[in-house]
Short mmCIF file of C-alpha atoms in Angstrom, two decimals:
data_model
loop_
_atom_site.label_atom_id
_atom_site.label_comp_id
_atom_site.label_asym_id
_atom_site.label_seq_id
_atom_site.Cartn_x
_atom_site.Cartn_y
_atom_site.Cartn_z
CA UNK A 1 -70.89 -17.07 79.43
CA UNK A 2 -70.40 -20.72 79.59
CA UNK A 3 -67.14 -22.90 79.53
CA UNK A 4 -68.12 -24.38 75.78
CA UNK A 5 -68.92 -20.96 74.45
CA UNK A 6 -65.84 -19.57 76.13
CA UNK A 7 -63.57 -21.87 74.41
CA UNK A 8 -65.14 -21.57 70.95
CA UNK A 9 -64.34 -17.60 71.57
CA UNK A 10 -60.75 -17.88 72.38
CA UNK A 11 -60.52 -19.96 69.14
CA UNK A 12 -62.22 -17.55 67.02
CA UNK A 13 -59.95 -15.04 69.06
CA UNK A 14 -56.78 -17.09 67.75
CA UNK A 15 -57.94 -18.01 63.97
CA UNK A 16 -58.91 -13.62 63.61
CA UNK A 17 -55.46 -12.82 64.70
CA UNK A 18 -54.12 -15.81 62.99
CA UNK A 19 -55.38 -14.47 59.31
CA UNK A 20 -53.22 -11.46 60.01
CA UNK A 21 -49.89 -13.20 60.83
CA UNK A 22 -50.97 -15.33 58.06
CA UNK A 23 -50.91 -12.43 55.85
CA UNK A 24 -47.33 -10.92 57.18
CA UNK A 25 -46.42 -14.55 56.06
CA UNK A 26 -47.87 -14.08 52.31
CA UNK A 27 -45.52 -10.47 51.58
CA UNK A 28 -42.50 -9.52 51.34
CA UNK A 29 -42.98 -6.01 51.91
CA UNK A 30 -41.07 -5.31 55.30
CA UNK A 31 -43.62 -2.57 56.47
CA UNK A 32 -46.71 -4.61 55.90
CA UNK A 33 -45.51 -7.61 57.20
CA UNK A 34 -44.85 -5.68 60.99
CA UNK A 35 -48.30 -3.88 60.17
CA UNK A 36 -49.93 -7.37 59.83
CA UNK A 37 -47.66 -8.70 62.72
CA UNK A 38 -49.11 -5.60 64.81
CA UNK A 39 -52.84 -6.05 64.09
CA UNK A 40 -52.97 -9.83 64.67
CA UNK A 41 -50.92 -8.49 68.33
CA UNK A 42 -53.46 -5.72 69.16
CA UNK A 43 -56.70 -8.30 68.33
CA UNK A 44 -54.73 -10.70 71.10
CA UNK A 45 -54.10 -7.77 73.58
CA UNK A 46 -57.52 -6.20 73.09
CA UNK A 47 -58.96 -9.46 73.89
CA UNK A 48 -57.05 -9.98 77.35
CA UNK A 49 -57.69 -6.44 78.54
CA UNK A 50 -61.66 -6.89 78.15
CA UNK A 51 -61.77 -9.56 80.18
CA UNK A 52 -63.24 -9.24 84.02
CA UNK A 53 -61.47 -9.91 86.56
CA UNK A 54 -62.29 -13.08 87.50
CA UNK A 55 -60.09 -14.65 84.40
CA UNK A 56 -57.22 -16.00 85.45
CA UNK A 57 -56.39 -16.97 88.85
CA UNK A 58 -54.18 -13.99 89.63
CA UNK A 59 -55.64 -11.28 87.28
CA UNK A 60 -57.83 -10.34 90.63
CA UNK A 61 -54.76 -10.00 92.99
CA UNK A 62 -52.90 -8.32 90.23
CA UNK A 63 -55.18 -5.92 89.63
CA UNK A 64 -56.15 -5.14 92.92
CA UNK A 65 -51.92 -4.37 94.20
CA UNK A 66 -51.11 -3.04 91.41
CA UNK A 67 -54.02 -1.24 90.33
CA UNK A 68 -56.66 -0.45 92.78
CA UNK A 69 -53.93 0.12 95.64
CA UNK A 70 -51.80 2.82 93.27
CA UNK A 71 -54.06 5.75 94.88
CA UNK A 72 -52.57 4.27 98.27
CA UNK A 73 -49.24 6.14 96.94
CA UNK A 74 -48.54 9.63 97.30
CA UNK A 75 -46.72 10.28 94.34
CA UNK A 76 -44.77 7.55 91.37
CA UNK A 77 -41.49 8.03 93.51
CA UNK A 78 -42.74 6.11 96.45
CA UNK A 79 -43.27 2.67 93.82
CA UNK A 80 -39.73 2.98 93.61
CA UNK A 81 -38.31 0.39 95.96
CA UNK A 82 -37.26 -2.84 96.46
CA UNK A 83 -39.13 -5.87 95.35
CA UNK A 84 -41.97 -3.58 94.08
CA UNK A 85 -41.34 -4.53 90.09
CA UNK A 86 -41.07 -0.32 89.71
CA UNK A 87 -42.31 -0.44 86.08
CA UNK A 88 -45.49 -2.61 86.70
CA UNK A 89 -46.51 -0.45 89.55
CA UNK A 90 -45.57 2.76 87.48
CA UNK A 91 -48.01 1.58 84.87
CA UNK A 92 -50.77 1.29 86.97
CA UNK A 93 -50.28 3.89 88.75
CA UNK A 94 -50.24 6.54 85.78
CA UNK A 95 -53.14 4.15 84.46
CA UNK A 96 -54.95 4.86 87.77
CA UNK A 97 -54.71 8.70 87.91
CA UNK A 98 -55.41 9.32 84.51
CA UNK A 99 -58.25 7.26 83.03
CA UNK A 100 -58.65 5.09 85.96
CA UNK A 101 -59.61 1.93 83.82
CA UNK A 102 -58.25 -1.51 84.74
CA UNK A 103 -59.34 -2.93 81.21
CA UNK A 104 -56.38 -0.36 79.75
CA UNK A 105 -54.34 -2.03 82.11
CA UNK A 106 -54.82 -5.49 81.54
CA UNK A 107 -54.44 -4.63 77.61
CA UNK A 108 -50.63 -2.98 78.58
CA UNK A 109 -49.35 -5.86 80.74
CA UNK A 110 -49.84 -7.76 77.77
CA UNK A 111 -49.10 -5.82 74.86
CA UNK A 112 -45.81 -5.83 77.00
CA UNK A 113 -46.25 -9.52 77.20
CA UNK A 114 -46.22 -10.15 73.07
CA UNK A 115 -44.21 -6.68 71.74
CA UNK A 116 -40.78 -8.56 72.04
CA UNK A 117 -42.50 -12.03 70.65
CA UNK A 118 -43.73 -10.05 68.13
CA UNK A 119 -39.71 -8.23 67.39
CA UNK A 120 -38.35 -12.09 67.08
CA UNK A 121 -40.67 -13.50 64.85
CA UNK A 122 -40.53 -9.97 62.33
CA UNK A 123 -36.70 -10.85 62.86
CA UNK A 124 -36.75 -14.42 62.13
CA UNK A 125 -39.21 -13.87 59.27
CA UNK A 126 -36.22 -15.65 56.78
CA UNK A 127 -36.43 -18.81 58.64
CA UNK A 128 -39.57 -19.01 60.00
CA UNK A 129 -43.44 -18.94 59.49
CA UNK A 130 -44.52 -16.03 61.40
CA UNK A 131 -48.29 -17.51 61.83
CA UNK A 132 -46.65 -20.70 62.76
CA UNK A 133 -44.63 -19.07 65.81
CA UNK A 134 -47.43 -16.81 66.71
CA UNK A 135 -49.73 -19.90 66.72
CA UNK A 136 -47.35 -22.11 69.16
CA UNK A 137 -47.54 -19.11 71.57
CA UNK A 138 -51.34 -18.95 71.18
CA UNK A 139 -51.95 -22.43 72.25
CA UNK A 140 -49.16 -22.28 74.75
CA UNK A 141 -48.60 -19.52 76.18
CA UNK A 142 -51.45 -16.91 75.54
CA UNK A 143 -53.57 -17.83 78.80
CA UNK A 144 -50.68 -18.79 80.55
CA UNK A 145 -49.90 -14.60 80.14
CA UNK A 146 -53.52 -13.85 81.53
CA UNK A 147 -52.57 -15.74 85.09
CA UNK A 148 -48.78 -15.58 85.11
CA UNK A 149 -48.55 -11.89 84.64
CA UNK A 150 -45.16 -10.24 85.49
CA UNK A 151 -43.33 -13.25 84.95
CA UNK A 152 -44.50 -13.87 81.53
CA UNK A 153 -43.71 -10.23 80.10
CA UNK A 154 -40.11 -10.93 82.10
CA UNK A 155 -39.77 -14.56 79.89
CA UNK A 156 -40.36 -13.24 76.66
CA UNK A 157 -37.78 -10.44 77.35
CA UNK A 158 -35.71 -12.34 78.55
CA UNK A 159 -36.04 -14.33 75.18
CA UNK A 160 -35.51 -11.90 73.05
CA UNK A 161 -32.43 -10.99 74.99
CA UNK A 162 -31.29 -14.33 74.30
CA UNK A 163 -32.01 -13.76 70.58
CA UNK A 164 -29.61 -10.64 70.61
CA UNK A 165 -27.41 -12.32 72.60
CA UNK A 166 -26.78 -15.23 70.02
CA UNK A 167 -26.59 -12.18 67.40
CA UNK A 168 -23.48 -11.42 69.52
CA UNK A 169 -25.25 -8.22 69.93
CA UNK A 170 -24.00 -8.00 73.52
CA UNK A 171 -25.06 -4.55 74.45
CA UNK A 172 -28.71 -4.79 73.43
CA UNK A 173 -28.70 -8.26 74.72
CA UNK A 174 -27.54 -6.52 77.82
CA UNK A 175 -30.10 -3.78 78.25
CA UNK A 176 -32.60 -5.77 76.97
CA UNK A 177 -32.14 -8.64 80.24
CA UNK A 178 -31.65 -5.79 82.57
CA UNK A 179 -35.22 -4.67 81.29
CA UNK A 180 -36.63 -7.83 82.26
CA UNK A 181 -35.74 -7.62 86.09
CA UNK A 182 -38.00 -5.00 85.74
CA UNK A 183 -40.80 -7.19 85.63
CA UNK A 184 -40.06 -9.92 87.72
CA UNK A 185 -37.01 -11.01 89.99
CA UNK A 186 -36.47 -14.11 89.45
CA UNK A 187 -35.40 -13.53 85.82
CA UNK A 188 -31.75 -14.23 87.08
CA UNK A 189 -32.76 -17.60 87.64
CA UNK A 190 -33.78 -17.46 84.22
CA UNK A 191 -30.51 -15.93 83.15
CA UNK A 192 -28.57 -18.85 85.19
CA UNK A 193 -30.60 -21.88 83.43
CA UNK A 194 -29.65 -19.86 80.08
CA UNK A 195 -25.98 -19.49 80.40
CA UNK A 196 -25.93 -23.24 81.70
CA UNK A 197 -27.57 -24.37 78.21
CA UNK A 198 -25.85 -22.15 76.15
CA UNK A 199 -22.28 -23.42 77.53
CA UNK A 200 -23.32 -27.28 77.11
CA UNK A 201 -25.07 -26.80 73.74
CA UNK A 202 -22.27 -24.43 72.04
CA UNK A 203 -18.89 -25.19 73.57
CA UNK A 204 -16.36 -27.17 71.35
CA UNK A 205 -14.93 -28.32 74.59
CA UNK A 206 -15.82 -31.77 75.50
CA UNK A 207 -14.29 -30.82 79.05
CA UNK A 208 -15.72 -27.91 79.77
CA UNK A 209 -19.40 -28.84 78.67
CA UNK A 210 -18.36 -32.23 81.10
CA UNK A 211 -17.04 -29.61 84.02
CA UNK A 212 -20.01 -27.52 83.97
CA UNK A 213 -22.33 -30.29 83.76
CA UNK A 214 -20.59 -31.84 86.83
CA UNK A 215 -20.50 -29.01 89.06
CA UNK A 216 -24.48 -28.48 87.90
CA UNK A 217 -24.99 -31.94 88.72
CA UNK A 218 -23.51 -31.98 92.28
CA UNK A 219 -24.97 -28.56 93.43
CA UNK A 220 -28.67 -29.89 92.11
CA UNK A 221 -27.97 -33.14 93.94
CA UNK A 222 -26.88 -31.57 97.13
CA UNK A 223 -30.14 -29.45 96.68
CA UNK A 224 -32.22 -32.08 96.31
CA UNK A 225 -31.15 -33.91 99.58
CA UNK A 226 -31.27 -30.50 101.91
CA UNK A 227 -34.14 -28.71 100.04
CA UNK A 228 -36.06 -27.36 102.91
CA UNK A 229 -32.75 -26.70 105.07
CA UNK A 230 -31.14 -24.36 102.40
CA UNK A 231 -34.70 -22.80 101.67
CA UNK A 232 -35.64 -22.08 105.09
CA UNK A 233 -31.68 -20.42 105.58
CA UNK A 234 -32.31 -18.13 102.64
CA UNK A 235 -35.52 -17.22 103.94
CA UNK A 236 -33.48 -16.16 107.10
CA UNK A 237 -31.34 -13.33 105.36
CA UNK A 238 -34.49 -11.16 104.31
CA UNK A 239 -32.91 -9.56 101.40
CA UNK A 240 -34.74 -10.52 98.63
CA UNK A 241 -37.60 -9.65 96.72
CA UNK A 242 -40.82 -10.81 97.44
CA UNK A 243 -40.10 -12.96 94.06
CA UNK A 244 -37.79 -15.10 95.50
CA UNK A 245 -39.16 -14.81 99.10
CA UNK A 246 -42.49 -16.17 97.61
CA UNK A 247 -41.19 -19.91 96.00
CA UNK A 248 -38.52 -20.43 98.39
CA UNK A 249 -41.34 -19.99 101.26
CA UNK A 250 -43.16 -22.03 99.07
CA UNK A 251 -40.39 -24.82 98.78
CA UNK A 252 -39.66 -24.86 102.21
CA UNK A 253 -42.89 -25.46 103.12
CA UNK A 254 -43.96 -23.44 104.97
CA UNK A 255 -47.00 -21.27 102.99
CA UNK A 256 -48.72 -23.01 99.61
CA UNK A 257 -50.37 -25.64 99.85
CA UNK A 258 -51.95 -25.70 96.82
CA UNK A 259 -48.66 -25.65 94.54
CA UNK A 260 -47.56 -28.73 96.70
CA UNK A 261 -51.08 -30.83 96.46
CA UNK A 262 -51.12 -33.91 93.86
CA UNK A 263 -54.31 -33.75 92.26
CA UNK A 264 -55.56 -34.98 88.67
CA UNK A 265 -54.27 -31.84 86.96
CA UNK A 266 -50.47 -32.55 88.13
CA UNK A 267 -50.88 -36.02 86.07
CA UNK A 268 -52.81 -34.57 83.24
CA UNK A 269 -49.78 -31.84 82.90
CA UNK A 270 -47.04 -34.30 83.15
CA UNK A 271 -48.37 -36.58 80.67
CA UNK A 272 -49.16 -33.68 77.97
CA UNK A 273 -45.94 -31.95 78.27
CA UNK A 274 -44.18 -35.51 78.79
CA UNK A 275 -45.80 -36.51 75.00
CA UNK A 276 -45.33 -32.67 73.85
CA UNK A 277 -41.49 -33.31 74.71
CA UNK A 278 -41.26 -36.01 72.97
CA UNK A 279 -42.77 -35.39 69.72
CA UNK A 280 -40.55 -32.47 69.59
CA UNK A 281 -37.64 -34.75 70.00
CA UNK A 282 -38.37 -37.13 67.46
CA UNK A 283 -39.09 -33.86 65.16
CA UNK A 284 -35.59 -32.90 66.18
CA UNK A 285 -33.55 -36.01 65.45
CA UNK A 286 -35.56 -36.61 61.98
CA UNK A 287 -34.36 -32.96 61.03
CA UNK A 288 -32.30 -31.53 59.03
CA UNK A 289 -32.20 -28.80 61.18
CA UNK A 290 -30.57 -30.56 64.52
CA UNK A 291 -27.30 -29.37 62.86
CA UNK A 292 -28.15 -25.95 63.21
CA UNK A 293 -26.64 -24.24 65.94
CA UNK A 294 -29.90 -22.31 66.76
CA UNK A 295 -32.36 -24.98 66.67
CA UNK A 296 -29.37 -27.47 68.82
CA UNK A 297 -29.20 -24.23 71.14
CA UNK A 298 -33.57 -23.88 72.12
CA UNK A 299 -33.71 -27.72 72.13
CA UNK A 300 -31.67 -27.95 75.03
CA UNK A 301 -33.79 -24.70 76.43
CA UNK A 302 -36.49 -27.67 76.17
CA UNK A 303 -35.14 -31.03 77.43
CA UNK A 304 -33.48 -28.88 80.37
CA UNK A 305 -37.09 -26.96 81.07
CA UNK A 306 -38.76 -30.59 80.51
CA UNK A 307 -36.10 -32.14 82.81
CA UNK A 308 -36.24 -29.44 85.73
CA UNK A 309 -40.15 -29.31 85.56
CA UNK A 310 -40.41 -33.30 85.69
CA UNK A 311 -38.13 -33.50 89.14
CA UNK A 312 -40.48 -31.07 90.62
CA UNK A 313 -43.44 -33.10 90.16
CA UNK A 314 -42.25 -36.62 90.52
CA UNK A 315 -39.84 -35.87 93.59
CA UNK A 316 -41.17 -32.44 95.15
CA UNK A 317 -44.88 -33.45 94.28
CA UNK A 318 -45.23 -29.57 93.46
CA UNK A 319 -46.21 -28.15 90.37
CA UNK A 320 -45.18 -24.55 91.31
CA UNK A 321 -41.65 -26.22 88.37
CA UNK A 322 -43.29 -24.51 85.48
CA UNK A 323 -42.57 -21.10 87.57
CA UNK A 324 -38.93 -21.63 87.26
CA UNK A 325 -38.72 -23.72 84.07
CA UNK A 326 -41.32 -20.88 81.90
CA UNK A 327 -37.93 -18.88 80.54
CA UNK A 328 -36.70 -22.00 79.06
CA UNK A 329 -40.66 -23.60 77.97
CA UNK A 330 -41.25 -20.32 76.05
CA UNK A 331 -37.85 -20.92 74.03
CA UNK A 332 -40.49 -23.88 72.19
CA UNK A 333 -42.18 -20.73 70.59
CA UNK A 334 -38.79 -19.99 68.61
CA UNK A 335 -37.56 -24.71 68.20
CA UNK A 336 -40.79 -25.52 66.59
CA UNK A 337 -40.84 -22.54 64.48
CA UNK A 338 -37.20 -23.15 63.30
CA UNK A 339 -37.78 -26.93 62.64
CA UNK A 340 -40.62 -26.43 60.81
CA UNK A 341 -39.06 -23.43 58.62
CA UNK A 342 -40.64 -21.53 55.71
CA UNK A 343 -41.98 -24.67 53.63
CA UNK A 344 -45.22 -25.82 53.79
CA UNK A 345 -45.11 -29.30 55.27
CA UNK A 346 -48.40 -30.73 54.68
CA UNK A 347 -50.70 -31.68 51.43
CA UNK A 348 -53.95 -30.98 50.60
CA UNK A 349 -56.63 -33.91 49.48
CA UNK A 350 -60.00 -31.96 47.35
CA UNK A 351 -63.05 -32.97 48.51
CA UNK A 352 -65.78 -31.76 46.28
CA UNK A 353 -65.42 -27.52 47.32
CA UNK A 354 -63.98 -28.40 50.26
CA UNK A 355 -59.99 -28.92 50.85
CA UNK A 356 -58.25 -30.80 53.35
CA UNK A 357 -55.02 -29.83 55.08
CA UNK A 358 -53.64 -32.44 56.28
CA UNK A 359 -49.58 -32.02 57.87
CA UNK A 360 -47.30 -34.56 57.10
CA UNK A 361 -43.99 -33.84 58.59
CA UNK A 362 -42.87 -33.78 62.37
CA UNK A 363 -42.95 -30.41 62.91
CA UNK A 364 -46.39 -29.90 61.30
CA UNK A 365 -47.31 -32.52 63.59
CA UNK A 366 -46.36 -30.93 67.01
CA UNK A 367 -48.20 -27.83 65.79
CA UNK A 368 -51.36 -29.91 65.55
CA UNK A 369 -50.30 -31.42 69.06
CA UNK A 370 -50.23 -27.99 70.56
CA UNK A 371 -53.90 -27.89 69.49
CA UNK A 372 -55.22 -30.81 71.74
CA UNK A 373 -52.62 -29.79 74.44
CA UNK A 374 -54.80 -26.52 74.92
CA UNK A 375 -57.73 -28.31 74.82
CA UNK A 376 -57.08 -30.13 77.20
CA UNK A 377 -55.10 -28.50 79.62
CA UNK A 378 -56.83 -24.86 79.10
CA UNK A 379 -60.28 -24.95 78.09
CA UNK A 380 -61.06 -28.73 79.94
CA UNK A 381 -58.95 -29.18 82.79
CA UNK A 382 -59.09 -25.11 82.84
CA UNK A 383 -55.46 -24.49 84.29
CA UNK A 384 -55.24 -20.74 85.34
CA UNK A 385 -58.53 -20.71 85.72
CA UNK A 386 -59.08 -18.73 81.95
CA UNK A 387 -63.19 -20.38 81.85
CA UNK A 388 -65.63 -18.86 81.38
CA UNK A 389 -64.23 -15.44 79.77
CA UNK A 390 -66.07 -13.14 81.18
CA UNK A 391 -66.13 -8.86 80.14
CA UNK A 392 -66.83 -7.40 83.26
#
C-alpha cells in the first residue's frame, strides 16, 4: 500500500469515527451519547491493532518484548519486577497464551490509550464538542499512540487524573495517577511539570507563584549548564527503571544518536508546533474563556510543554523534548476543546447542492490548523514512521 493511499485511509479512518462522535454531539440522551463515544473509539482501536508491524517505529520492538518474548516467562509472577511496566507485560502475556494474536494486542494498548480520553470528553460533554476534542486527538495524537506506546496510554491517564484532580476529587485523582506508573515511569516527571503549572496558574499568591517560579528557574538553569555531569551521576546509582535509565543515557550522551541528530524534520517540527502555539495563543487572549480557571489552567500545560520542548531543540539539538513535554502537549486535546465550547463557530455559504463550511473564529481556526499540521508532519514528513499502513 502506498504512502498517498495510506494517508487517504487514515482520513477516511478519522471522518468514519468522526460521524459517531458527531452523533454523541447531536443527543442528549446520556447512554447514547457514551454508545456513540464508544463506537467512534472501537473504529480507532480496531484500526491500530490491524496494522503490521512495521507501522510505527517502535510497534516492532514493542511487540517483539512484550509480546513474542512473554513465552520466555514461566508463569505472570515473574513480569512482576522492577522497571518491567507489570501491566503491559501482563497483557501480553495472557494475550500470548491464550489466543496468541499480536493484532489483539495492538488493539488493547490502545483501547487503553483512548478509554480515559474517551471518560473526559463524555464528562466535559456540557462545555465541549465531543467530535471537536476527539478530532484534535486524531490529528495529534492518534499516530503519535501507534509509535509512543506505553507512554501515551500513561499521558492520557495521567490527564484524566488531572481532570479529577481539578474536580477536587483527590482520591480518584489519586488512584487514577498511581495507575499510570503502571504504564510508564517517567509519569512522575509528568506529575512534577503538573503540580509546577497548577501552582503558577491557580495560586492567588503573587509570592508564591514568584517563589516557585524562582526556585524552577535556578534548578533548570543549573541543569542546563551541567547537563551531561548530573546525567551521567544518575546513571551511576542504577536504581531506576529502564524509563529513566533510557533518556538520561540518552541526554548524557552516551547511546542515541538519532534523538540528538539535526535533520530537516527537527525544523519542520519546530516551526509547526512554533505556529500551532501561537494560534492557540492568540485564540486564548481573544477569548472569553481566558478567564476561566480551566482553560487559564491547560494553557499553561501548553506554553510550559511549548517552552520545555523548544530548549531541547534549539540548545540540546535533540528532539527526544516531546518525550518529556507529551503529558503537558496532550492537555491541547482538553484547551482547544474548551475555547472553542459548544457553539458552532463557523458559517455556511450555499453553493448550488453543495454547502460550504467555512470557520470563522480562533478556535475553529486551530482545528483547521491541526489538519495541515498532520499533513505535514505525519503523512509527508512521516514522523513515527505511520506510512504506508500496512495489515500484516
Amino acid at each position: 500500500m502506498g504512502y498517498i493511499t495510506s494517508s487517504v485511509i487514515y482520513y477516511i479512518v478519522f471522518l468514519l469515527a468522526g460521524v459517531f462522535f458527531a452523533a454523541a454531539d447531536r443527543t442528549n440522551n446520556s447512554k447514547k451519547i457514551r454508545k456513540y463515544i464508544a463506537i467512534g473509539i472501537f473504529i480507532l482501536c480496531f484500526f491500530a491493532g490491524m496494522r503490521g508491524t512495521s507501522v510505527g517505529t517502535d510497534t516492532a520492538t514493542v511487540v517483539h518484548f512484550r509480546f513474542d518474548n512473554a513465552t520466555l516467562y514461566k508463569s505472570w509472577k515473574s513480569l512482576l519486577k522492577p522497571g518491567n511496566e507489570p501491566f503491559v507485560s501482563l497483557i501480553a502475556y495472557f494475550i500470548k497464551k491464550s489466543i496468541n494474536n499480536y493484532h489483539v494486542f495492538l488493539f488493547i494498548l490502545e483501547l487503553l490509550c483512548e478509554i480515559p480520553l474517551g471518560i473526559i470528553a463524555y464528562k466535559l460533554r456540557n462545555r465541549i464538542k465531543i467530535s471537536g476534542f476527539m478530532t484534535v486527538f486524531m490529528l495529534m495524537f492518534y499516530q503519535i499512540s501507534l509509535n509512543i506506546h506505553k507512554q501515551s496510554i500513561a499521558a492520557a491517564w495521567l490527564l484524566l487524573a488531572v481532570m479529577y484532580f481539578r474536580e477536587k476529587k483527590i482520591g480518584k485523582a489519586a488512584l487514577v495517577a498511581l495507575f499510570s506508573t503502571l504504564f510508564h515511569g517517567s509519569v512522575f516527571m509528568g506529575i512534577g511539570l503538573f503540580t509546577i503549572v497548577y501552582i503558577l496558574s491557580t495560586s492567588k499568591s503573587v509570592r508564591t507563584r514568584m517563589t516557585v517560579a524562582a526556585i524552577t528557574g535556578v534548578i533548570a538553569f543549573i541543569l542546563f549548564l551541567n547537563w551531561k555531569t548530573v546525567s551521567t551521576l544518575i546513571l551511576g546509582l542504577e536504581q531506576l527503571s529502564n524509563d529513566y535509565t533510557g533518556y538520561i543515557a540518552i541526554a548524557a550522551g552516551e547511546r542515541g544518536i538519532r534523538y540528538t541528530s539535526f535533520h530537516y524534520r527537527t525544523y519542520i517540527s519546530l516551526v509547526l508546533r512554533s505556529i500551532c502555539f501561537f494560534a492557540i495563543s492568540r485564540s486564548y487572549l481573544h477569548s472569553e474563556k481566558r478567564f476561566d480557571v480551566d482553560t487559564k489552567f491547560y494553557m499553561y500545560c501548553t506554553f510550559v510543554g511549548f517552552l520545555i520542548y523548544s530548549v531541547f531543540i534549539v540548545f540540546f539539538n535533540m528532539y527526544i523534548g516531546d518525550r518529556l513535554t507529551l503529558y503537558l502537549d496532550i492537555s491541547q486535546i482538553i484547551l482547544v476543546s474548551l475555547l472553542i465550547g459548544k457553539k458552532d463557530m463557523s458559517y455556511y455559504r450555499n453553493r448550488g447542492k453543495f454547502t460550504l463550511r467555512i470557520p470563522i473564529s480562533g478556535p475553529a481556526i486551530c482545528l483547521s490548523f491541526y489538519m495541515i499540521y498532520n499533513f505535514m508532519y505525519f503523512m509527508v514528513v512521516n514522523y513515527g514512521k505511520t506510512l504506508p499502513y500496512i495489515i500484516r
